[in-house]
Amino acid sequence: MPTPNNAVSKSEISSVPLLDVGRGNLPLKEEIMESFSQIFDSGRFIGGPHCQSLEQSVAQHCETEFAVGCASGSDALLLALMAIGIEAGDEVILPSFTFFATASAVTRLGGTPVFVDIDPQTFNLDAAAIERAITRRTKAIIPVHLFGQCCDMQPIMDLANHHELEVIEDCAQSIGANYNGKPAGSIGRMGCFSFYPTKNLGGMGDGGMLTTNDPQIADRLRLLANHGMRPRYYHQEIGINSRLDSLQAAVLGAKMKHLDTWSEQRKENAARYQKLMIENGLVDQVILPSANSNSRHVWNQYTIRIPNGWRDNVRQQMTDMNVGTEIYYPIPLHQQVCFSYLDIDKSTLSHTAQAGNEVLSLPIFPELTAAEQEHVVKCLSSAMQAQTTQYRMAS
Ligand SMILES: *Cc1c(COP(=O)(O)O)cnc(C)c1O
């Protein structure tokens, strides 16, 4: 059973989950069930009015002309690369410090992922590193707006324009974020979104969407996501089956209305962590995440760094104290077995490797209570204390 909000006094907290999707979904249960019932009766399970209206509200929220639903964030990335014609021999520049799907979309089309390093402050792509990686074969850049914060897009767009490269934004973790006022997904040629349950707009299964201002691209995405078929059983090109289903669209439509409130709550939770970490003297021991001042961070994750090789022990202790944490991501993509065939100069990815050893994500979901956050910070503090004591004894 999820802990009811505010119903538990501080001293009674004995566990805090990393994420409790039930707390966000439960208040919407009746509304969602009602739309499920409508869909049941309609017999229309793929596409339909719920999908159209979700596309409209995502496009509106992202300030783009078009939004096209698909089956997942992974497929959104794949479709985006198909739409710009990525094929064997093409290079696509992307971070190594991201979820696997950003890179697998490239390799599925025969393209070569070219991993570049991150800015250690934001965990996002470093424009100078991108510039060094550009070759005659480079066709596109995939900036990943990691943990809910946009990449520094101006220098990336300048580079892309100068070298005539396509920019596909991976917005899986950043719906609602903006960069200097421009929404994530409205800056590059396309934005790719995921509705996986752990994302800021999470469905009850898989789902995804693409945003774009280009009418030809929008049309091509629709074609590619439906077997390249137009009209029925006449195939213009080789597409895939990647459609958004009505039940997911209904859930997401109900949740979309609360997205801004939830983003605001995540932001408040991030501010509260910062305050608590300062109060508990943790700022000298761990590195807190930073948010760029002119942009809107939507805090899909609250990711701290724990240096000195202490991260895994600290995490274990927090697990023992029933505090949920996660490591996004323990093995950067350039170190994955499946990419060992690529010719990678690992010395160019030192910030990425270090992040993989130091990051730890704490609970930050919107319904998390202040008392729970205090508990998380208290547990972190005691785990850090234990490490310090151990370190002193050993030296
Ligand atoms: C979740 C995620 C994806 C993939 O989305 P799915 O909907 O799970 O396929 C891609 N990129 C990033 C950065 C993600 O976090």
CSV table of C-alpha atoms and ligand atoms in Angstrom, one decimal, residues 72-75 77 98-99 101-102 144 146 170 172-173 193-196 199 206-207 329, ligand 1:
chain,number,residue,atom,x,y,z
A,72,SER,CA,7.6,4.1,-27.3
A,73,GLY,CA,10.4,6.6,-26.8
A,74,SER,CA,12.8,4.1,-28.3
A,75,ASP,CA,10.6,4.0,-31.4
A,77,LEU,CA,14.1,8.0,-31.8
A,98,THR,CA,22.3,8.2,-21.5
A,99,PHE,CA,19.8,5.3,-21.7
A,101,ALA,CA,17.8,3.4,-26.7
A,102,THR,CA,19.4,6.7,-27.8
A,144,VAL,CA,19.7,14.1,-24.7
A,146,LEU,CA,19.1,14.2,-19.2
A,170,ASP,CA,15.9,13.1,-26.9
A,172,ALA,CA,12.3,11.2,-22.9
A,173,GLN,CA,13.2,12.7,-19.5
A,193,PHE,CA,9.3,11.7,-26.0
A,194,SER,CA,8.6,8.7,-23.9
A,195,PHE,CA,5.6,7.9,-21.8
A,196,TYR,CA,7.3,5.0,-20.0
A,199,LYS,CA,8.9,9.5,-17.0
A,206,ASP,CA,4.6,1.9,-23.2
A,207,GLY,CA,4.0,5.0,-25.4
A,329,TYR,CA,23.7,5.0,-15.4
B,1,LIG,C1,13.3,6.2,-21.4
B,1,LIG,C2,14.3,6.7,-22.3
B,1,LIG,C3,14.2,6.4,-23.7
B,1,LIG,C4,13.4,5.3,-24.2
B,1,LIG,O1,12.0,5.4,-24.0
B,1,LIG,P1,11.1,4.1,-24.0
B,1,LIG,O2,9.7,4.7,-24.0
B,1,LIG,O3,11.4,3.4,-22.7
B,1,LIG,O4,11.4,3.3,-25.2
B,1,LIG,C5,15.1,7.0,-24.6
B,1,LIG,N1,16.0,7.9,-24.1
B,1,LIG,C6,16.1,8.3,-22.8
B,1,LIG,C7,17.1,9.3,-22.4
B,1,LIG,C8,15.2,7.7,-21.9
B,1,LIG,O5,15.3,8.0,-20.6
